[in-house]
GROMACS .gro file of C-alpha atoms in nm:
model
  201
    1MET     CA    1  13.516  12.981   5.464
    2PRO     CA    2  13.440  13.052   5.831
    3SER     CA    3  13.649  12.893   6.091
    4ARG     CA    4  13.567  12.586   6.280
    5ARG     CA    5  13.636  12.729   6.598
    6ARG     CA    6  13.372  12.999   6.521
    7VAL     CA    7  13.099  12.759   6.458
    8LEU     CA    8  13.185  12.536   6.775
    9GLY     CA    9  13.198  12.829   6.965
   10LEU     CA   10  12.836  12.925   6.865
   11VAL     CA   11  12.752  12.571   6.936
   12ALA     CA   12  12.889  12.578   7.301
   13ALA     CA   13  12.689  12.920   7.344
   14GLY     CA   14  12.363  12.738   7.251
   15THR     CA   15  12.292  13.002   6.970
   16LEU     CA   16  12.298  12.750   6.700
   17PRO     CA   17  12.034  12.474   6.710
   18VAL     CA   18  12.277  12.195   6.580
   19ALA     CA   19  12.325  11.864   6.735
   20GLY     CA   20  12.590  11.656   6.573
   21CYS     CA   21  12.561  11.794   6.190
   22LEU     CA   22  12.904  11.894   6.143
   23ALA     CA   23  13.025  11.548   6.112
   24ALA     CA   24  12.782  11.384   5.936
   25PRO     CA   25  12.885  11.085   5.739
   26SER     CA   26  12.995  11.199   5.335
   27ASP     CA   27  12.844  10.898   5.162
   28PRO     CA   28  12.471  10.871   5.145
   29ALA     CA   29  12.428  10.528   5.261
   30VAL     CA   30  12.730  10.482   5.490
   31THR     CA   31  12.728  10.285   5.810
   32THR     CA   32  12.911  10.423   6.081
   33THR     CA   33  12.957  10.299   6.431
   34ASP     CA   34  12.966  10.510   6.772
   35ALA     CA   35  12.978  10.482   7.173
   36SER     CA   36  12.753  10.684   7.373
   37ALA     CA   37  12.789  10.834   7.700
   38THR     CA   38  12.642  10.521   7.841
   39ASP     CA   39  12.868  10.302   7.642
   40THR     CA   40  12.590  10.176   7.403
   41THR     CA   41  12.750  10.110   7.106
   42THR     CA   42  12.507  10.204   6.777
   43THR     CA   43  12.516  10.159   6.413
   44ALA     CA   44  12.372  10.460   6.197
   45THR     CA   45  12.258  10.422   5.844
   46GLU     CA   46  12.175  10.756   5.656
   47ARG     CA   47  11.983  10.773   5.330
   48GLU     CA   48  12.102  11.024   5.037
   49PRO     CA   49  11.981  11.389   5.163
   50VAL     CA   50  11.703  11.546   4.961
   51ARG     CA   51  11.666  11.909   4.885
   52GLY     CA   52  11.365  12.083   5.069
   53GLY     CA   53  11.063  12.096   4.822
   54ALA     CA   54  10.895  12.416   4.943
   55ALA     CA   55  10.917  12.757   4.813
   56GLU     CA   56  11.271  12.975   4.894
   57ALA     CA   57  11.250  13.171   5.208
   58THR     CA   58  11.361  13.496   5.303
   59VAL     CA   59  11.471  13.598   5.666
   60GLU     CA   60  11.621  13.927   5.822
   61ARG     CA   61  11.770  13.975   6.146
   62THR     CA   62  11.953  14.265   6.323
   63VAL     CA   63  12.189  14.142   6.591
   64THR     CA   64  12.197  14.364   6.895
   65ASP     CA   65  12.368  14.092   7.141
   66ALA     CA   66  12.650  14.315   7.370
   67ASP     CA   67  12.874  14.001   7.350
   68TYR     CA   68  12.957  14.122   6.961
   69ARG     CA   69  13.158  14.441   6.892
   70TYR     CA   70  13.210  14.584   6.548
   71VAL     CA   71  13.580  14.697   6.499
   72GLU     CA   72  13.577  14.942   6.225
   73SER     CA   73  13.948  14.990   6.184
   74ASN     CA   74  14.014  14.642   6.042
   75ASP     CA   75  13.633  14.553   5.953
   76THR     CA   76  13.626  14.259   6.193
   77VAL     CA   77  13.364  14.140   6.484
   78ARG     CA   78  13.449  14.022   6.833
   79TYR     CA   79  13.278  13.717   6.949
   80PRO     CA   80  13.260  13.501   7.223
   81ALA     CA   81  13.503  13.203   7.104
   82THR     CA   82  13.483  13.006   7.450
   83MET     CA   83  13.188  12.974   7.660
   84ALA     CA   84  13.165  12.821   8.012
   85GLY     CA   85  12.798  12.771   8.081
   86ASP     CA   86  12.646  13.143   8.017
   87GLU     CA   87  12.993  13.279   8.068
   88VAL     CA   88  13.232  13.397   7.820
   89VAL     CA   89  13.567  13.263   7.887
   90GLU     CA   90  13.757  13.417   7.569
   91TYR     CA   91  13.668  13.605   7.261
   92ASP     CA   92  13.823  13.612   6.926
   93TYR     CA   93  13.792  13.835   6.611
   94GLU     CA   94  13.673  13.750   6.256
   95PRO     CA   95  13.613  13.924   5.937
   96PHE     CA   96  13.305  14.100   5.906
   97GLU     CA   97  13.209  13.892   5.588
   98GLU     CA   98  13.312  13.559   5.737
   99TRP     CA   99  13.125  13.625   6.071
  100GLY     CA  100  12.823  13.758   5.895
  101HIS     CA  101  12.818  13.397   5.683
  102VAL     CA  102  12.806  13.219   6.034
  103GLU     CA  103  12.574  13.406   6.203
  104GLY     CA  104  12.351  13.419   5.909
  105ALA     CA  105  12.335  13.036   5.917
  106SER     CA  106  12.216  13.052   6.261
  107VAL     CA  107  11.939  13.273   6.170
  108ALA     CA  108  11.843  13.047   5.863
  109ALA     CA  109  11.862  12.736   6.080
  110GLU     CA  110  11.619  12.920   6.359
  111TYR     CA  111  11.409  13.030   6.074
  112VAL     CA  112  11.355  12.682   5.896
  113ARG     CA  113  11.264  12.537   6.246
  114SER     CA  114  10.989  12.814   6.302
  115LEU     CA  115  10.856  12.734   5.946
  116LEU     CA  116  10.852  12.355   6.023
  117ASP     CA  117  10.672  12.425   6.358
  118GLU     CA  118  10.379  12.623   6.142
  119ARG     CA  119  10.356  12.369   5.850
  120LEU     CA  120  10.400  12.048   6.065
  121SER     CA  121  10.119  12.160   6.285
  122GLY     CA  122  10.042  11.911   6.578
  123GLU     CA  123  10.363  11.708   6.497
  124GLU     CA  124  10.690  11.704   6.681
  125THR     CA  125  10.938  11.924   6.503
  126PRO     CA  126  11.239  11.748   6.344
  127THR     CA  127  11.583  11.847   6.435
  128VAL     CA  128  11.742  12.171   6.217
  129GLY     CA  129  12.119  12.217   6.231
  130ILE     CA  130  12.409  12.347   6.039
  131SER     CA  131  12.655  12.120   5.820
  132THR     CA  132  12.942  12.189   5.605
  133ARG     CA  133  12.928  11.852   5.406
  134GLY     CA  134  12.899  11.916   5.029
  135GLU     CA  135  12.920  12.286   5.071
  136GLN     CA  136  13.286  12.380   4.957
  137ASP     CA  137  13.243  12.746   5.031
  138GLY     CA  138  13.002  12.763   5.292
  139PHE     CA  139  12.686  12.605   5.497
  140ARG     CA  140  12.377  12.400   5.458
  141ILE     CA  141  12.085  12.396   5.658
  142VAL     CA  142  11.996  12.061   5.770
  143VAL     CA  143  11.632  11.903   5.869
  144SER     CA  144  11.763  11.565   6.037
  145LEU     CA  145  11.479  11.286   6.085
  146THR     CA  146  11.624  10.979   6.284
  147THR     CA  147  11.478  10.633   6.389
  148ARG     CA  148  11.604  10.457   6.680
  149LEU     CA  149  11.602  10.087   6.696
  150SER     CA  150  11.698   9.858   6.976
  151ARG     CA  151  11.933   9.579   6.938
  152ASP     CA  152  11.659   9.314   6.825
  153GLY     CA  153  11.537   9.593   6.575
  154GLU     CA  154  11.236   9.687   6.766
  155VAL     CA  155  11.150  10.035   6.676
  156LEU     CA  156  11.249  10.267   7.019
  157SER     CA  157  11.158  10.647   6.854
  158GLU     CA  158  11.083  10.746   6.519
  159PRO     CA  159  11.007  11.077   6.355
  160ALA     CA  160  10.654  11.205   6.389
  161ALA     CA  161  10.618  11.286   6.006
  162SER     CA  162  10.779  11.110   5.695
  163ARG     CA  163  11.065  11.244   5.482
  164HIS     CA  164  10.809  11.312   5.197
  165GLU     CA  165  10.605  11.542   5.431
  166VAL     CA  166  10.896  11.727   5.583
  167SER     CA  167  11.058  11.784   5.273
  168ARG     CA  168  10.722  11.927   5.120
  169ALA     CA  169  10.730  12.171   5.424
  170THR     CA  170  11.100  12.272   5.415
  171PRO     CA  171  11.195  12.543   5.178
  172HIS     CA  172  11.447  12.508   4.908
  173SER     CA  173  11.695  12.741   5.033
  174VAL     CA  174  11.689  13.036   5.284
  175ASP     CA  175  11.819  13.386   5.185
  176ALA     CA  176  11.935  13.523   5.527
  177THR     CA  177  12.030  13.906   5.592
  178VAL     CA  178  12.190  13.975   5.908
  179GLN     CA  179  12.246  14.391   5.993
  180PHE     CA  180  12.511  14.463   6.250
  181ALA     CA  181  12.665  14.815   6.359
  182GLY     CA  182  12.530  14.957   6.050
  183ARG     CA  183  12.663  14.677   5.826
  184THR     CA  184  12.473  14.443   5.597
  185HIS     CA  185  12.561  14.091   5.529
  186GLU     CA  186  12.330  13.847   5.305
  187ASP     CA  187  12.369  13.513   5.207
  188ARG     CA  188  12.179  13.203   5.063
  189TYR     CA  189  12.152  12.880   5.235
  190PRO     CA  190  12.061  12.541   5.053
  191VAL     CA  191  11.820  12.331   5.274
  192TYR     CA  192  11.842  11.964   5.292
  193VAL     CA  193  11.622  11.693   5.456
  194THR     CA  194  11.838  11.378   5.582
  195GLU     CA  195  11.691  11.058   5.720
  196ARG     CA  196  11.904  10.806   5.918
  197THR     CA  197  11.838  10.485   6.121
  198VAL     CA  198  12.031  10.444   6.424
  199GLN     CA  199  12.036  10.074   6.587
  200ASN     CA  200  12.190   9.945   6.928
  201GLU     CA  201  12.423   9.664   6.892
   0.00000   0.00000   0.00000
């Protein structure tokens, strides 16, 4: 399975549209307590994730980013492991197949977001990210719907579209093909829709 450091490095670089998906609760209706940057304590309750109900999607991308370099002698890819703003602080190396799996997940997530932009016309697009939960050998793409409540239960914000509407617009899975330095990697990523309620305490 691709290294967590590789995933977190990509998140830091802003190349993955991920916001908290890597540490999602493992139980379908689990309640967790967090403290935000403003010291506001919140409780989050999540419903059972559902698979996207639309047809499978296919996407291809050729990677041309100069920060990546293929090393033919050992079939690895050099990638930005640590970022400081837009600057690369440290590079690391990863076997091409593992690098391709992570890069493919990024490509798949971005494509799902673009599809939802089109299919939910006029509505605010839900957050789309990547998760390892429930996937022993790889990633899943996660479309997240979040309702935020005040301490008294007043709705502060809620998704523009219902879970049913989003599920119907979301592909069941995405077949992503990544091409880089004359090499090709193909992977299939399942896509899920999650819904949770976050309440201030």
